[in-house]
Amino acid sequence: MDKLWSTTKIGNLELPHRLAMAPMTRSRAEEDGTPGELSSLYYAQRASMGLLITEGAQPSDDGQGYLWSPGIYTEQHIEGWKKVTDAVHKAGGTIYIQLMHAGRMSHPDNTPHHRQAVAPSAIAPGAQMFTATGMQDIPVPRELSNEDIQTTIADFRKAAAAAIAAGADGVEIHGANGYLINQFIGENSNTRTDEYGGSIANRARFAIEVTKAIVQEIGADRTGFRISPGTPLGGIQDGEQGPELYRYLTQELAKLNLAYLHIMHLGNEELLQDIRTLWKNPLLVNRAGRALEELSTDLDKGLADIVPVGVWSLANPDFVERLKAGAPLNEADPATFFGIGSKGYTDYPTLKELEAQKG
């Protein structure tokens, strides 16, 4: 794993190694979307991961999908995130706030304004969502008008500015996992007949326009983008044109000279190789379920520059130290992935803490 421990750069940031903490929804924010009081500790505990990519933060009331997810569009949100970024920087880490508009993956009961969710087309995802009263069917969303689309792009821009005002080193645009940007990309979630639907260029247009707006606001060297080709989350189907669409999107994003591209990879090796060829800047490749001993495989093959780690970093605040030492890892408790309080959030022990308990 020698290459794993070599230094690298993201934008203008120097990183100590090739690991990063992947974004993971934790549902620990206050009701108004301000990061919870434990969030600073949670992220600071994991600062040795080098680059921390936060859980998705909604850029507007419309952007919220889940209960207790953080926002990044009010002064209260900015003040809350300042505590997080300050703690991470003090601990020696760098932090990108992920901007996530849930689109149709929402329920009126979960949002501040309790309005119908928005999406490229009025098509429900055919899924359920957890609400304060339990699991409910996700209702049909409202189709965004062209004016709404411009407002939403402006919301992303403002959220990016808010993230920088909160002390973040950059933002990651969440264009993956079934959320709004991915809904524009999806063949079955976008049936528009205007310039935002139909052709490959039209289905990619919203993603590109959001990215251009954010780059204009905070700079390309502080902007990353996440994709998930072929991922069926949220009921999304890319269709036969899917791989070609992602090649096109990668080419267009590459023109903007972003800090990085982050891919959730599900096994289309030919597409990954093509994306690697098209993308000259840092590429983050996240392979769900890979074995620990295979962490550096993509680095060694030249397919990735950085390896994002999810659940292992969730359960092991000192994952880097444990990996270097060949030490055993804490087991993650899925029952505490989402919710309130410190259990399964900030109480996973480090090796030093375990040794102190034994001593």
PDB file of C-alpha atoms in Angstrom, residues 166-274:
ATOM      1  CA  ALA A 166     -18.470  28.848   7.007  1.00  0.00           C
ATOM      2  CA  GLY A 167     -14.775  28.034   6.583  1.00  0.00           C
ATOM      3  CA  ALA A 168     -15.045  24.986   4.315  1.00  0.00           C
ATOM      4  CA  ASP A 169     -12.087  24.323   2.030  1.00  0.00           C
ATOM      5  CA  GLY A 170     -14.486  23.591  -0.821  1.00  0.00           C
ATOM      6  CA  VAL A 171     -17.745  21.929  -1.819  1.00  0.00           C
ATOM      7  CA  GLU A 172     -18.702  18.684  -3.484  1.00  0.00           C
ATOM      8  CA  ILE A 173     -21.712  18.872  -5.808  1.00  0.00           C
ATOM      9  CA  HIS A 174     -23.818  15.756  -5.271  1.00  0.00           C
ATOM     10  CA  GLY A 175     -24.769  14.622  -8.764  1.00  0.00           C
ATOM     11  CA  ALA A 176     -25.299  11.008  -7.706  1.00  0.00           C
ATOM     12  CA  ASN A 177     -27.375   8.490  -5.736  1.00  0.00           C
ATOM     13  CA  GLY A 178     -30.834   9.373  -7.023  1.00  0.00           C
ATOM     14  CA  TYR A 179     -30.981  13.017  -5.918  1.00  0.00           C
ATOM     15  CA  LEU A 180     -31.983  16.070  -7.973  1.00  0.00           C
ATOM     16  CA  ILE A 181     -29.022  16.353 -10.345  1.00  0.00           C
ATOM     17  CA  ASN A 182     -29.102  12.586 -10.892  1.00  0.00           C
ATOM     18  CA  GLN A 183     -32.860  12.858 -11.554  1.00  0.00           C
ATOM     19  CA  PHE A 184     -32.134  15.172 -14.496  1.00  0.00           C
ATOM     20  CA  ILE A 185     -29.602  12.619 -15.783  1.00  0.00           C
ATOM     21  CA  GLY A 186     -31.894   9.597 -15.373  1.00  0.00           C
ATOM     22  CA  GLU A 187     -33.824   8.445 -18.428  1.00  0.00           C
ATOM     23  CA  ASN A 188     -36.887   7.351 -16.443  1.00  0.00           C
ATOM     24  CA  SER A 189     -36.933  10.326 -14.049  1.00  0.00           C
ATOM     25  CA  ASN A 190     -36.618  13.034 -16.700  1.00  0.00           C
ATOM     26  CA  THR A 191     -39.231  13.044 -19.459  1.00  0.00           C
ATOM     27  CA  ARG A 192     -38.929  16.757 -20.259  1.00  0.00           C
ATOM     28  CA  THR A 193     -39.189  17.907 -23.870  1.00  0.00           C
ATOM     29  CA  ASP A 194     -37.387  21.243 -23.414  1.00  0.00           C
ATOM     30  CA  GLU A 195     -33.646  21.986 -23.292  1.00  0.00           C
ATOM     31  CA  TYR A 196     -33.309  20.040 -20.012  1.00  0.00           C
ATOM     32  CA  GLY A 197     -34.599  16.695 -21.286  1.00  0.00           C
ATOM     33  CA  GLY A 198     -34.316  14.198 -24.113  1.00  0.00           C
ATOM     34  CA  SER A 199     -30.823  14.200 -25.578  1.00  0.00           C
ATOM     35  CA  ILE A 200     -27.604  13.403 -23.744  1.00  0.00           C
ATOM     36  CA  ALA A 201     -26.559  17.064 -23.810  1.00  0.00           C
ATOM     37  CA  ASN A 202     -29.945  18.164 -22.482  1.00  0.00           C
ATOM     38  CA  ARG A 203     -30.051  15.627 -19.647  1.00  0.00           C
ATOM     39  CA  ALA A 204     -26.555  16.713 -18.576  1.00  0.00           C
ATOM     40  CA  ARG A 205     -27.322  20.432 -18.903  1.00  0.00           C
ATOM     41  CA  PHE A 206     -28.590  21.031 -15.363  1.00  0.00           C
ATOM     42  CA  ALA A 207     -25.516  19.372 -13.816  1.00  0.00           C
ATOM     43  CA  ILE A 208     -23.202  21.484 -15.947  1.00  0.00           C
ATOM     44  CA  GLU A 209     -25.053  24.746 -15.301  1.00  0.00           C
ATOM     45  CA  VAL A 210     -25.041  24.169 -11.538  1.00  0.00           C
ATOM     46  CA  THR A 211     -21.313  23.477 -11.665  1.00  0.00           C
ATOM     47  CA  LYS A 212     -20.539  26.546 -13.782  1.00  0.00           C
ATOM     48  CA  ALA A 213     -22.476  28.746 -11.353  1.00  0.00           C
ATOM     49  CA  ILE A 214     -20.577  27.362  -8.371  1.00  0.00           C
ATOM     50  CA  VAL A 215     -17.212  27.658 -10.120  1.00  0.00           C
ATOM     51  CA  GLN A 216     -18.031  31.275 -10.931  1.00  0.00           C
ATOM     52  CA  GLU A 217     -18.880  31.867  -7.265  1.00  0.00           C
ATOM     53  CA  ILE A 218     -16.055  30.107  -5.383  1.00  0.00           C
ATOM     54  CA  GLY A 219     -13.532  28.931  -7.974  1.00  0.00           C
ATOM     55  CA  ALA A 220     -12.879  25.630  -9.732  1.00  0.00           C
ATOM     56  CA  ASP A 221     -10.081  24.722  -7.310  1.00  0.00           C
ATOM     57  CA  ARG A 222     -12.640  24.527  -4.492  1.00  0.00           C
ATOM     58  CA  THR A 223     -15.285  22.554  -6.400  1.00  0.00           C
ATOM     59  CA  GLY A 224     -15.672  18.780  -6.677  1.00  0.00           C
ATOM     60  CA  PHE A 225     -18.419  16.752  -8.349  1.00  0.00           C
ATOM     61  CA  ARG A 226     -19.829  13.310  -7.523  1.00  0.00           C
ATOM     62  CA  ILE A 227     -21.374  10.854 -10.008  1.00  0.00           C
ATOM     63  CA  SER A 228     -22.782   7.332  -9.704  1.00  0.00           C
ATOM     64  CA  PRO A 229     -23.110   5.760 -13.176  1.00  0.00           C
ATOM     65  CA  GLY A 230     -25.482   2.802 -13.267  1.00  0.00           C
ATOM     66  CA  THR A 231     -26.551   3.185  -9.655  1.00  0.00           C
ATOM     67  CA  PRO A 232     -30.283   2.425  -9.286  1.00  0.00           C
ATOM     68  CA  LEU A 233     -30.712   4.382  -6.033  1.00  0.00           C
ATOM     69  CA  GLY A 234     -33.915   6.396  -5.861  1.00  0.00           C
ATOM     70  CA  GLY A 235     -35.362   4.384  -8.726  1.00  0.00           C
ATOM     71  CA  ILE A 236     -33.039   6.020 -11.281  1.00  0.00           C
ATOM     72  CA  GLN A 237     -32.322   4.237 -14.556  1.00  0.00           C
ATOM     73  CA  ASP A 238     -29.657   5.702 -16.844  1.00  0.00           C
ATOM     74  CA  GLY A 239     -30.961   3.821 -19.885  1.00  0.00           C
ATOM     75  CA  GLU A 240     -28.916   2.566 -22.825  1.00  0.00           C
ATOM     76  CA  GLN A 241     -27.360   5.993 -23.308  1.00  0.00           C
ATOM     77  CA  GLY A 242     -26.147   6.083 -19.714  1.00  0.00           C
ATOM     78  CA  PRO A 243     -22.442   5.287 -20.262  1.00  0.00           C
ATOM     79  CA  GLU A 244     -22.246   7.722 -23.186  1.00  0.00           C
ATOM     80  CA  LEU A 245     -23.970  10.409 -21.112  1.00  0.00           C
ATOM     81  CA  TYR A 246     -21.373  10.031 -18.359  1.00  0.00           C
ATOM     82  CA  ARG A 247     -18.553  10.237 -20.888  1.00  0.00           C
ATOM     83  CA  TYR A 248     -20.091  13.463 -22.208  1.00  0.00           C
ATOM     84  CA  LEU A 249     -20.631  14.868 -18.702  1.00  0.00           C
ATOM     85  CA  THR A 250     -17.048  14.028 -17.708  1.00  0.00           C
ATOM     86  CA  GLN A 251     -15.705  15.779 -20.821  1.00  0.00           C
ATOM     87  CA  GLU A 252     -17.761  18.899 -20.118  1.00  0.00           C
ATOM     88  CA  LEU A 253     -16.831  19.019 -16.428  1.00  0.00           C
ATOM     89  CA  ALA A 254     -13.173  18.487 -17.327  1.00  0.00           C
ATOM     90  CA  LYS A 255     -13.258  21.765 -19.268  1.00  0.00           C
ATOM     91  CA  LEU A 256     -13.971  23.555 -15.985  1.00  0.00           C
ATOM     92  CA  ASN A 257     -10.744  22.304 -14.308  1.00  0.00           C
ATOM     93  CA  LEU A 258     -12.479  21.180 -11.099  1.00  0.00           C
ATOM     94  CA  ALA A 259     -10.601  20.141  -7.977  1.00  0.00           C
ATOM     95  CA  TYR A 260     -11.782  16.542  -8.414  1.00  0.00           C
ATOM     96  CA  LEU A 261     -14.342  14.110  -9.764  1.00  0.00           C
ATOM     97  CA  HIS A 262     -15.727  11.530  -7.324  1.00  0.00           C
ATOM     98  CA  ILE A 263     -17.241   8.352  -8.753  1.00  0.00           C
ATOM     99  CA  MET A 264     -19.374   5.786  -6.952  1.00  0.00           C
ATOM    100  CA  HIS A 265     -18.239   2.766  -8.953  1.00  0.00           C
ATOM    101  CA  LEU A 266     -20.459  -0.273  -9.444  1.00  0.00           C
ATOM    102  CA  GLY A 267     -18.347  -2.351 -11.781  1.00  0.00           C
ATOM    103  CA  ASN A 268     -18.465  -0.999 -15.340  1.00  0.00           C
ATOM    104  CA  GLU A 269     -14.693  -1.204 -15.739  1.00  0.00           C
ATOM    105  CA  GLU A 270     -14.714   0.002 -19.341  1.00  0.00           C
ATOM    106  CA  LEU A 271     -16.577   3.163 -18.346  1.00  0.00           C
ATOM    107  CA  LEU A 272     -14.235   3.759 -15.406  1.00  0.00           C
ATOM    108  CA  GLN A 273     -11.228   3.454 -17.703  1.00  0.00           C
ATOM    109  CA  ASP A 274     -12.803   5.906 -20.170  1.00  0.00           C
TER     110      ASP A 274
END
